[in-house]
Coordinates of C-alpha atoms in Angstrom, one line a residue:
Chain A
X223 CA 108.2 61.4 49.6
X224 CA 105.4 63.3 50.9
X225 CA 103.8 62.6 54.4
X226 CA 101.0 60.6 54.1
X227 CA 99.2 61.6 56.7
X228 CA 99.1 64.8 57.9
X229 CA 97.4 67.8 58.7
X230 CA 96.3 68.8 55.0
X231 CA 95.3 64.9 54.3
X232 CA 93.3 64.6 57.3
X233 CA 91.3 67.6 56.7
X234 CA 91.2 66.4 53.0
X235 CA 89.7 63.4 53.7
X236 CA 87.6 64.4 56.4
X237 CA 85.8 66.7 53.8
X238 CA 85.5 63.6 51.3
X239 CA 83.9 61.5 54.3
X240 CA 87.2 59.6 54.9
X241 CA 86.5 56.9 51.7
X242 CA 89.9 57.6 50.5
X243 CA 92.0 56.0 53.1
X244 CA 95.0 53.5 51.5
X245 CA 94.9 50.7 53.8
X246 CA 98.3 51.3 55.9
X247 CA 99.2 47.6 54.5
X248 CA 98.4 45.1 51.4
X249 CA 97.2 41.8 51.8
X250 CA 99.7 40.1 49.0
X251 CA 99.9 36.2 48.1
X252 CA 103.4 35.0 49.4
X253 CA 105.8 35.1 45.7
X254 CA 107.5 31.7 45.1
X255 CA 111.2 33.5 47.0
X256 CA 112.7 36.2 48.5
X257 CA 115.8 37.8 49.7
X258 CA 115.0 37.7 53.2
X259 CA 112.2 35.8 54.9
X260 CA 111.4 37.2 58.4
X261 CA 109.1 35.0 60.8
X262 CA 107.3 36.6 63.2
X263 CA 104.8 39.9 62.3
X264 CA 105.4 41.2 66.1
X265 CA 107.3 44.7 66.6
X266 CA 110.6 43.2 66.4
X267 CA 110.1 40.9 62.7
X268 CA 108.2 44.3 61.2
X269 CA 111.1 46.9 62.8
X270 CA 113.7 44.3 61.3
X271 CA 111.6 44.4 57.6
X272 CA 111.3 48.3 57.8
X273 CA 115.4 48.8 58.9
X274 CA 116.0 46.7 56.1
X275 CA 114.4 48.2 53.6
X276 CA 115.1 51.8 54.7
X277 CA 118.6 51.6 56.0
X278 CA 120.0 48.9 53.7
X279 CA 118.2 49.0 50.4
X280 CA 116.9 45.3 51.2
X281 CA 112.9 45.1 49.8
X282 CA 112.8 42.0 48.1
X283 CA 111.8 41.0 51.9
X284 CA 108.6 38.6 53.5
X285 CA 107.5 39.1 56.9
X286 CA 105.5 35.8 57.7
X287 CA 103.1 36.0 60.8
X288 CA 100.9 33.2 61.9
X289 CA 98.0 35.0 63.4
X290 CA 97.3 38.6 62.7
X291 CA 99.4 41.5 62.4
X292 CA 100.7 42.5 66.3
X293 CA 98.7 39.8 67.7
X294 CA 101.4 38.4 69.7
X295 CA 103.3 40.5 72.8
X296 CA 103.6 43.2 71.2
X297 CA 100.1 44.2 71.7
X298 CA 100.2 43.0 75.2
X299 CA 102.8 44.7 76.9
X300 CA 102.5 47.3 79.0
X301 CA 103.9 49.8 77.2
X302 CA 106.6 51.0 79.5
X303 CA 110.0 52.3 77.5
X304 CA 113.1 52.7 79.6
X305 CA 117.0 52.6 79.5
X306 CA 117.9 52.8 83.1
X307 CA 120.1 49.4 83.0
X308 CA 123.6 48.8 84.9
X309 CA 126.0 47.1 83.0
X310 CA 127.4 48.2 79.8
X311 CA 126.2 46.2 76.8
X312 CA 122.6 46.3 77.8
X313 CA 123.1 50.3 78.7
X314 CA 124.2 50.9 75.4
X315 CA 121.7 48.3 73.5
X316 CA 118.6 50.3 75.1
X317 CA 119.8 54.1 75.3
X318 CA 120.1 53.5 71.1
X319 CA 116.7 52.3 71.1
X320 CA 115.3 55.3 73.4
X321 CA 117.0 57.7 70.7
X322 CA 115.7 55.9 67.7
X323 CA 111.7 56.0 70.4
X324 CA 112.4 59.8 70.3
X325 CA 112.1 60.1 66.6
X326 CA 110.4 57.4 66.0
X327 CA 106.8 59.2 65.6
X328 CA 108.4 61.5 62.5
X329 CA 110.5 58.9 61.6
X330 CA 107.5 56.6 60.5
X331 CA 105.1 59.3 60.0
X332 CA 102.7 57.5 62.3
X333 CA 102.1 58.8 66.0
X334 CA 103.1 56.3 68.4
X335 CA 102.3 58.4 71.0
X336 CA 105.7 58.3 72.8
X337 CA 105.5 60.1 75.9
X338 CA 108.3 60.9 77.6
X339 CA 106.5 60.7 81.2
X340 CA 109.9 59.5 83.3
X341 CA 110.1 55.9 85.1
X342 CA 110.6 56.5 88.6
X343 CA 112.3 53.0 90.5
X344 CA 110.9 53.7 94.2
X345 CA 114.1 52.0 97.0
X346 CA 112.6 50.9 100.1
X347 CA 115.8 50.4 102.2
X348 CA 118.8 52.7 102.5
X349 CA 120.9 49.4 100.9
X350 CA 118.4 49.3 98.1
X351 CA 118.7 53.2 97.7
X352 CA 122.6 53.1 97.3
X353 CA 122.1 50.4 95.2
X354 CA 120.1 52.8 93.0
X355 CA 122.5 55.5 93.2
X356 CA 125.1 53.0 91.4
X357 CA 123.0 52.5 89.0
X358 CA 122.1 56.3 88.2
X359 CA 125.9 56.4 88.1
X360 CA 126.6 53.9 85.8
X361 CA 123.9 55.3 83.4
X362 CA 125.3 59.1 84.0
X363 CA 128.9 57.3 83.3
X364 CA 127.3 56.2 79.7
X365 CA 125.4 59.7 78.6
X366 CA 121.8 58.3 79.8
X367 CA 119.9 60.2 82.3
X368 CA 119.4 59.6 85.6
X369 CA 118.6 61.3 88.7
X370 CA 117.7 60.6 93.0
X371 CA 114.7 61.6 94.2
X372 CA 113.8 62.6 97.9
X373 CA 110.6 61.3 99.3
X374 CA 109.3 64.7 99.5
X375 CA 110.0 65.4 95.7
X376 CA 108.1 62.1 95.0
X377 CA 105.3 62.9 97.1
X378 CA 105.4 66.0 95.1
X379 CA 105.3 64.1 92.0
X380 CA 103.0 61.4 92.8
X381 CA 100.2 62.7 95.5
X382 CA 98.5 59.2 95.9
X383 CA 101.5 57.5 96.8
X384 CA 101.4 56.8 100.2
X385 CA 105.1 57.4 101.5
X386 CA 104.2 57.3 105.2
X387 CA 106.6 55.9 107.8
X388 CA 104.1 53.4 108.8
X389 CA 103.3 52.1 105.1
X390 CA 104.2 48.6 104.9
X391 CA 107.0 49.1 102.8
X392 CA 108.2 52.8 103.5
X393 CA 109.7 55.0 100.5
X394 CA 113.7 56.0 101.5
X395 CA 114.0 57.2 97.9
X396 CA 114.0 56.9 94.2
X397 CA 115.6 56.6 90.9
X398 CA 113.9 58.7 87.6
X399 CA 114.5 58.4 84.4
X400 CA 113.1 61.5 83.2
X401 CA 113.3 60.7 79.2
X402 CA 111.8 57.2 79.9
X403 CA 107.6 56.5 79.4
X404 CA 105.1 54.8 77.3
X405 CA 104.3 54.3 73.9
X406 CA 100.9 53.2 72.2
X407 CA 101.9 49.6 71.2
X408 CA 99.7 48.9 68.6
X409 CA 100.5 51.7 66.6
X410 CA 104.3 50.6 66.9
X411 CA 103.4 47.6 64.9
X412 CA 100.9 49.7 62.7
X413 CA 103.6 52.2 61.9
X414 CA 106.2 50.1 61.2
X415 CA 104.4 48.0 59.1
X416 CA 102.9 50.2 57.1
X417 CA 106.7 52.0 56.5
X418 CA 108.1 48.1 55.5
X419 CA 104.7 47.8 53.1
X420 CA 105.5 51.1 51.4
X421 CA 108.8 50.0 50.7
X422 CA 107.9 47.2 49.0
X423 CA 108.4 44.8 52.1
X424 CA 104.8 41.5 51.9
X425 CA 103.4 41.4 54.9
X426 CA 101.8 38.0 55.2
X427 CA 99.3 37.4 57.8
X428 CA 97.6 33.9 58.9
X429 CA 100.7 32.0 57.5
X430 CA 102.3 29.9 59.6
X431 CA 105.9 28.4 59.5
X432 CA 105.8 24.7 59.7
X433 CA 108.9 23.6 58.7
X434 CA 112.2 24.8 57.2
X435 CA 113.8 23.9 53.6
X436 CA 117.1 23.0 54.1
X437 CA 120.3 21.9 51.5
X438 CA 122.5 20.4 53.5
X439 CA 122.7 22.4 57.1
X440 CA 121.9 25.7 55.3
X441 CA 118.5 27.0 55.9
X442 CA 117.1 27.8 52.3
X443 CA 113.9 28.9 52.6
X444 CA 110.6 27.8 54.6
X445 CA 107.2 25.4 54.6
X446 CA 104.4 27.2 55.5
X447 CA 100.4 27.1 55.9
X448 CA 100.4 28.8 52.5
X449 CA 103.3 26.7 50.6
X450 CA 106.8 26.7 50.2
X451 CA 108.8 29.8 50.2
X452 CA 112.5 30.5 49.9
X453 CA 114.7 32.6 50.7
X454 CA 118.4 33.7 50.6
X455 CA 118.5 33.9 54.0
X456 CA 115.4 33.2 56.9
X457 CA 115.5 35.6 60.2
X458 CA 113.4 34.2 63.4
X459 CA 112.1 36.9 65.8
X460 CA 109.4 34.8 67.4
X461 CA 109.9 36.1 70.7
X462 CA 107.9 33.1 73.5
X463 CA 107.8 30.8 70.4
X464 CA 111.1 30.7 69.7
X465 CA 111.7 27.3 71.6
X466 CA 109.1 25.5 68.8
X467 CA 110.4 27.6 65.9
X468 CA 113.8 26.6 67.0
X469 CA 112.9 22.9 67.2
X470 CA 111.0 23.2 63.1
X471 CA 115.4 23.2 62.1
X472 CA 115.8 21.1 64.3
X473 CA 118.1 22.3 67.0
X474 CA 116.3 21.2 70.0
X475 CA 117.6 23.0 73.3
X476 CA 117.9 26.7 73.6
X477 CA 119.1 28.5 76.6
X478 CA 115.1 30.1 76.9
X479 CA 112.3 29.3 79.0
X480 CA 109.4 30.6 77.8
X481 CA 107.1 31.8 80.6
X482 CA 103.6 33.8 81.0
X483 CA 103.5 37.0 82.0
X484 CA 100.2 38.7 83.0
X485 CA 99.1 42.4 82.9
X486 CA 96.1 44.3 84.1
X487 CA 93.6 47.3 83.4
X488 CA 91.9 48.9 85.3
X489 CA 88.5 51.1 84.5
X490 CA 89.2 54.9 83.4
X491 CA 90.1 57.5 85.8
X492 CA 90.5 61.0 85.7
X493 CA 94.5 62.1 85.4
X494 CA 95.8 60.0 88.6
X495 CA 99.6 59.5 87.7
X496 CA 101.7 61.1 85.0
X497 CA 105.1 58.8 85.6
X498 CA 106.1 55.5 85.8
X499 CA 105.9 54.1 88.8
X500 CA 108.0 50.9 90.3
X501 CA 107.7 48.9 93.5
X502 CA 110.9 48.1 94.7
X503 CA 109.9 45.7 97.2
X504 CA 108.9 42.8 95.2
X505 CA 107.7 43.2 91.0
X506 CA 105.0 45.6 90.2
X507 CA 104.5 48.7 87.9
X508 CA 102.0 51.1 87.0
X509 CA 101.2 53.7 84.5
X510 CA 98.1 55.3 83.4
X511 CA 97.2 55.0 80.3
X512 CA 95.9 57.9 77.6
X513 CA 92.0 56.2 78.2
X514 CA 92.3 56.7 81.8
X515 CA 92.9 52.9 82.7
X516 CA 95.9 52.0 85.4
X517 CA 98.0 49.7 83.5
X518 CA 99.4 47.3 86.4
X519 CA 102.7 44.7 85.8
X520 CA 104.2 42.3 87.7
X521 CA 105.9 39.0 88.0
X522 CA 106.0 35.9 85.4
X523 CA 103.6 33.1 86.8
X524 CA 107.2 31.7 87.3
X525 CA 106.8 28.2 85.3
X526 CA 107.2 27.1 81.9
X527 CA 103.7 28.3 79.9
X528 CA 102.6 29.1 76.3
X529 CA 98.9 29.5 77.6
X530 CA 98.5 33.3 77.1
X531 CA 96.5 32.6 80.3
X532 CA 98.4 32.8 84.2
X533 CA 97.0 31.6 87.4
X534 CA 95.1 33.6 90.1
X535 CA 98.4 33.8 93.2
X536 CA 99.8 36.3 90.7
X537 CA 96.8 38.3 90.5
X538 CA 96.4 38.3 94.1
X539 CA 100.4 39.4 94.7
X540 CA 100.6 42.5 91.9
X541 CA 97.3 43.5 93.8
X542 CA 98.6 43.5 97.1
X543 CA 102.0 45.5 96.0
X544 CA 99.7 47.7 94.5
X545 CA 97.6 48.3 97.3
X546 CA 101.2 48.3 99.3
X547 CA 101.7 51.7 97.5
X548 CA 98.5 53.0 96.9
X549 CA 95.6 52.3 99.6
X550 CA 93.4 54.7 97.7
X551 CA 93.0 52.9 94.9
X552 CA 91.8 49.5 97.0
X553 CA 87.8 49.9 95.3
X554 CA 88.9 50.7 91.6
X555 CA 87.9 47.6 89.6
X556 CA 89.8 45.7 87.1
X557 CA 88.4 45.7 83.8
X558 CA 90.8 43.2 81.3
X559 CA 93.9 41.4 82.4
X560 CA 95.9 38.7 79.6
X561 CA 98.6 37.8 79.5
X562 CA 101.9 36.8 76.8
X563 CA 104.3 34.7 76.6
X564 CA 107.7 35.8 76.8
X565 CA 111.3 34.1 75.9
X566 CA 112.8 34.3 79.6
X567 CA 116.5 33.9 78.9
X568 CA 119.3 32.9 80.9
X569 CA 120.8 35.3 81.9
X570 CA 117.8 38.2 81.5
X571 CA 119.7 39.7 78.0
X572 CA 118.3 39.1 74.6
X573 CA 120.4 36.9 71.6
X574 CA 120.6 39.2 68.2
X575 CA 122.9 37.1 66.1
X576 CA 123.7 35.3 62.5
X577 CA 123.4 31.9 63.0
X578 CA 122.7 29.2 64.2
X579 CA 122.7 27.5 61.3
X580 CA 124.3 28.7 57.7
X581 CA 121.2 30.8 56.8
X582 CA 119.3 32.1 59.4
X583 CA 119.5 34.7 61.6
X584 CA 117.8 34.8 65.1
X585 CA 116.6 37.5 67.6
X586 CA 115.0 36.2 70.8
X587 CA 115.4 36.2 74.7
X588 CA 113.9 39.1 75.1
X589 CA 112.4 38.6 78.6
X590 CA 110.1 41.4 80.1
X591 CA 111.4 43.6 77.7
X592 CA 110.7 43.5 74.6
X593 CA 108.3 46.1 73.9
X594 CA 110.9 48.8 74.6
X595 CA 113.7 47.2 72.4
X596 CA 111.9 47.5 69.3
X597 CA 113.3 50.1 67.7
X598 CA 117.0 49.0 68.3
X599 CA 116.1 45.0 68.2
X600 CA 115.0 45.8 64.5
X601 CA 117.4 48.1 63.3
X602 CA 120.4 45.8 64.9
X603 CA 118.8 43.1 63.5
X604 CA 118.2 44.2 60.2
X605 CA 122.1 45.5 60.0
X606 CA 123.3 41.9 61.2
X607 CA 121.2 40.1 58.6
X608 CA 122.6 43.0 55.8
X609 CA 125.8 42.5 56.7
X610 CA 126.3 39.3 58.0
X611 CA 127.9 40.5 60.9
X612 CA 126.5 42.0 64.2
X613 CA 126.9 45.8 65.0
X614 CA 128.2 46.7 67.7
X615 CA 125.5 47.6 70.0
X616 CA 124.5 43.9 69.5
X617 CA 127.6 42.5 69.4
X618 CA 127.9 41.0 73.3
X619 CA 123.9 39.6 72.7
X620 CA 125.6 36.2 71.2
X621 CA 123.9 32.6 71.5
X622 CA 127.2 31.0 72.4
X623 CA 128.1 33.5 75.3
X624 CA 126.2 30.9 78.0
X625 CA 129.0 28.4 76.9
X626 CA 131.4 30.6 76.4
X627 CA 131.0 32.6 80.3
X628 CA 130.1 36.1 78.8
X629 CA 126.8 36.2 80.5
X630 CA 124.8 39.7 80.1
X631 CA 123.3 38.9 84.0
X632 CA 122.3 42.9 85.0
X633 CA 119.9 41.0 87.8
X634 CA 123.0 38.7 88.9
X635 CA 120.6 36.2 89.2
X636 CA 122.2 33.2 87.2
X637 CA 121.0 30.7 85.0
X638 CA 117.2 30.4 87.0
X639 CA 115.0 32.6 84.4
X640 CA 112.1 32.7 86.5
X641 CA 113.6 35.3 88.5
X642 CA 114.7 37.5 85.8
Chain B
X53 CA 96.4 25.4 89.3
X54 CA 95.9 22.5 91.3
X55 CA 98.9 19.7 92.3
X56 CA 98.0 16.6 93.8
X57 CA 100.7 16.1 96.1
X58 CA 101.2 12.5 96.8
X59 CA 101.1 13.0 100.7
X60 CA 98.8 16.1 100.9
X61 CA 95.9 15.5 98.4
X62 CA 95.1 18.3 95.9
X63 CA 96.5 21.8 96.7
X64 CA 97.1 25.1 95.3
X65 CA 100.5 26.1 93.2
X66 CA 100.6 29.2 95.7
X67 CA 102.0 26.7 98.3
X68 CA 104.9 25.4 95.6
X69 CA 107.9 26.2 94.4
X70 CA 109.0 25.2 91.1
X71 CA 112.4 24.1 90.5
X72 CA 112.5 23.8 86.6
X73 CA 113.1 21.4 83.8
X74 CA 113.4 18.1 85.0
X75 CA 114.9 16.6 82.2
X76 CA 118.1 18.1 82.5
X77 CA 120.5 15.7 83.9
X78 CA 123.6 16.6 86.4
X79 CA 127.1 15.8 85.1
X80 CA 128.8 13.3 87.9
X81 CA 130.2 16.4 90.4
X82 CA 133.8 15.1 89.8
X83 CA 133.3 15.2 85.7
X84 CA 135.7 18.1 84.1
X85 CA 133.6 17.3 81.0
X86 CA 132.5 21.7 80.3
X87 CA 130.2 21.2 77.5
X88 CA 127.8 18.7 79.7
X89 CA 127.8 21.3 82.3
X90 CA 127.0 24.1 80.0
X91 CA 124.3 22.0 78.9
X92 CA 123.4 21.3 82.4
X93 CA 123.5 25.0 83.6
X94 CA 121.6 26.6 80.2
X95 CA 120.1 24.5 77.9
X96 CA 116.5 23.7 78.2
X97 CA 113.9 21.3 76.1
X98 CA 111.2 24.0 76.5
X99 CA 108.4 21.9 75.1
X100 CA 105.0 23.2 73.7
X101 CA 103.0 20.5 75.2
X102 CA 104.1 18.1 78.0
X103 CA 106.7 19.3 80.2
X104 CA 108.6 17.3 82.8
X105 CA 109.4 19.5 85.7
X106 CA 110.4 19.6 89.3
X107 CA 108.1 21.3 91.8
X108 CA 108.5 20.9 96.0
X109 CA 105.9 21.8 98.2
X110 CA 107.7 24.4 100.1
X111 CA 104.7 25.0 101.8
X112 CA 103.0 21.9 102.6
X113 CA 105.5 18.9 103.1
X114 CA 108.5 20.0 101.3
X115 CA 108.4 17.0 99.4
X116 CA 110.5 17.4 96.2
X117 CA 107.7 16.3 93.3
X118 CA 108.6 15.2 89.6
X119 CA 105.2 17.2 87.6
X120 CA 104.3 16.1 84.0
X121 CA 102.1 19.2 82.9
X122 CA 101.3 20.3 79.9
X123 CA 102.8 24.0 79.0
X124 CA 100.0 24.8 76.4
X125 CA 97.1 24.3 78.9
X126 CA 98.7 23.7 82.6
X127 CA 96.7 20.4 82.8
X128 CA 99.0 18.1 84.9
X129 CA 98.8 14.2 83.9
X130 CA 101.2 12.4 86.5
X131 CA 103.0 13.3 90.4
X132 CA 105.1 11.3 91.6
X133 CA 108.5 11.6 94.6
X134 CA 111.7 12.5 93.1
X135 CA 113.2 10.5 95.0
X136 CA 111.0 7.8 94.1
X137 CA 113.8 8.1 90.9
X138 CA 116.7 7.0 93.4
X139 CA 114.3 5.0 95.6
X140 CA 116.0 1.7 94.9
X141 CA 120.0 3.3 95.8
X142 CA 118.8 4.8 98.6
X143 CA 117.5 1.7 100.1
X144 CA 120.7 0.0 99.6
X145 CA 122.4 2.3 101.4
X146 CA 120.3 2.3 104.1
X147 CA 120.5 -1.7 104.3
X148 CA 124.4 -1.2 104.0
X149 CA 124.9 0.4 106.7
X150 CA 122.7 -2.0 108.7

């Protein structure tokens, strides 16, 4: 199959005035059944559809979104992509998805703008530090990178950060992740989509699930906004909705709270930071993104929301960590914040799994992290739904492992999701 | 985000804490009954809509408050005392011993 975009075609068209564009996606009429329904038209739902299709010969395949195409968290991220976790399962889960990130621009065909810019974690105490240095081991142990920085090489790396002894919360040290970094999230959903569409995959916007068919405890198909559709077998990836989707089949507790989180832009700068940055005395993040904006994360509001919207103490506490490691930036202004709602599990690990019911198939739980996952969320989940059986890099991400004491904790926080 | 504590008047959620879902109920401490405390432990209602929760107002009274709010738009519609739950018990007890 030849590229279609490229060099030659964007030339091509440029010449032609650019009328000749194929949409990247059709807008098709849901058909009466499919092989595989997929709810959700997020990162995750289209990555599943396009895994399926390419990997496992699956096309006779509906992704149903509610909204429009990537208007749920995964256009409202912040775009960080990482694999610098502790314990093993997790480790394993996200270094698969940073190799699948690598390629994933030639892969689709569709620049997604991955840039390997590192993720630097800074340790403000010498306990913290050591603690970091176990990490970076445990990573090292499992083939990922990872390496400790010096406050002078930091300084080095990022002028602006102020890593004075008298800072309120002095820099001891850091770990990188060199091969860590953004990605432009939109064009994740773009790309994928249009590689499911072009294998034959329906992508069907502004139809929401409202109910599921069912024969017996099997889940045969779905009710919708735009009818009845069924389906061999029905795949959730819903991400902060997964608690109402879960209650349509009606199973009515999950082990997921679903919380807002909030994000923040600031107006364009010239080049200020070319990493990652993280604070390690309390949650915030930064990046810069390719417009010039400083992309700013932090903490969950910390209660049970579905509003999309947070309340102002969170505002006020990623601005003070910010300011906490940059006092030079105290007079840029903030141009957007939103926020998302994301499927704070119990234990901070996402659920890939068949089940719960005969039928269906669900990925949630995914916490903060989503937005890197992507890649290996959809491809595990596309092979678990193909085969009926998880692979094992998703293997340990069970539903039953909260009953069954194979909790995934890499925070050891326990069962309290707000600290996640 | 307001909360009207019932002692302090109307104040900000910066000076709460919030404790969680406060529909889930605690197995007796002696039971040996697992499933109930899995359930306890992990198993949340997570509604879309009105949400019964526990907050305390770490930094006002410390008052432990039970918080009907609505998760879709964060308008709350009742505060009351936890403890008004176990109100009745506790006054026994306190009679009992004089």
């Amino acid at each position: 199959m030849m590229a279609e975009y490229s060099a030659f075609s964007l030339l091509a068209n440029a010449l032609k005035g650019n009328k000749d564009w194929k949409p990247a996606w059709r807008k098709p009429d849901p058909k009466a059944s499919y092989d595989v329904i997929i709810i959700g038209g997020g990162g995750h739902g289209l990555a599943t559809a396009y895994y399926l299709a390419k990997e496992h010969g699956i096309t006779n395949v509906a992704v149903l979104e509610k909204g429009w195409l990537g208007s749920g968290n995964v256009g409202r991220n912040t775009t960080a992509v990482r694999s610098n976790y502790l314990l093993p399962a997790n480790t394993r889960f996200y270094e698969h998805s940073m190799k699948l990130w690598e390629g994933l621009s030639h892969e689709l065909n569709y620049n997604v703008m991955f840039s390997q810019r590192g993720c630097l974690n800074l340790a403000h105490t010498p306990a913290q530090f050591d603690d970091y240095a176990r990490r970076g081991n445990a990573m090292r142990h499992l083939g990922v990178d990872a390496e400790l920085m010096t406050p002078a090489q930091i300084k080095r790396l990022i002028p602006a950060l102020d890593i004075s002894s008298d800072a309120r919360f002095p820099v001891v040290g850091g770990l990188m992740q060199r091969r860590a970094g953004t990605a432009r999230h939109d064009a994740v959903a773009w790309g994928y989509a249009r590689g499911a569409d072009r294998r034959g995959v329906d992508i069907i916007e502004n139809c929401e699930v409202t109910g599921f068919l069912r024969d017996g405890d099997r889940v045969t198909g779905v009710t919708t906004s735009r009818g009845d559709i069924r389906a061999k077998k029905v795949a959730v990836a819903v991400a902060g909705s997964t608690g109402r989707v879960m209650q349509l089949a009606g199973i009515e507790t999950m082990p997921i709270e679903s919380h807002v989180l909030q994000a923040f832009v600031t107006e364009s700068l010239k080049p200020f930071i070319d990493t990652v940055v993280t604070f390690g005395m309390g949650h915030f993040y930064m990046s810069q993104s390719d417009k010039g904006g400083l992309v700013y994360g932090g903490d969950i509001d910390g209660y049970n929301s579905y509003a999309q919207r947070g309340n102002l103490p969170i505002v006020d506490e990623v601005m003070s960590e910010m300011l906490a490691l940059f006092p030079g930036l105290a007079r840029v202004r903030m141009l957007r914040s939103w926020g998302g709602v994301c499927d704070m599990s119990m234990d901070g690990s996402p659920i890939i799994t068949t089940g719960p019911l005969p039928g269906m198939y669900l990925n949630c739980g995914w916490c903060y992290g989503g937005f890197k996952a992507t890649p290996a969320s959809g491809w595990t989940f596309a092979w678990t739904i193909a085969k009926d059986e998880p692979h094992d890099f998703n293997a340990p991400f069970t539903l039953d492992r909260f009953h069954r004491g194979l909790v995934i904790d890499d925070k050891g926080q326990g069962a309290n999701p707000r600290l996640h | 985000m307001l909360i009207t504590c019932p002692y302090c008047g109307p104040r900000d959620v910066i000076e709460f804490t919030y404790q969680g879902d406060g529909n889930r109920e605690r197995p007796d401490p002696a039971s040996q009954n697992f499933e109930a405390w899995n359930a306890y432990v992990y198993d949340r209602l997570n509604p879309a809509g009105d949400h019964n929760e526990i907050w305390q107002h770490s930094g006002g009274c410390r008052t432990h408050l039970r918080v009907v709010r609505n998760t879709l738009t964060h308008e709350i519609s009742s505060v009351a005392f936890v403890r008004g739950d176990h109100a009745s018990t506790a006054r026994r007890k306190a009679e009992d011993k004089a």
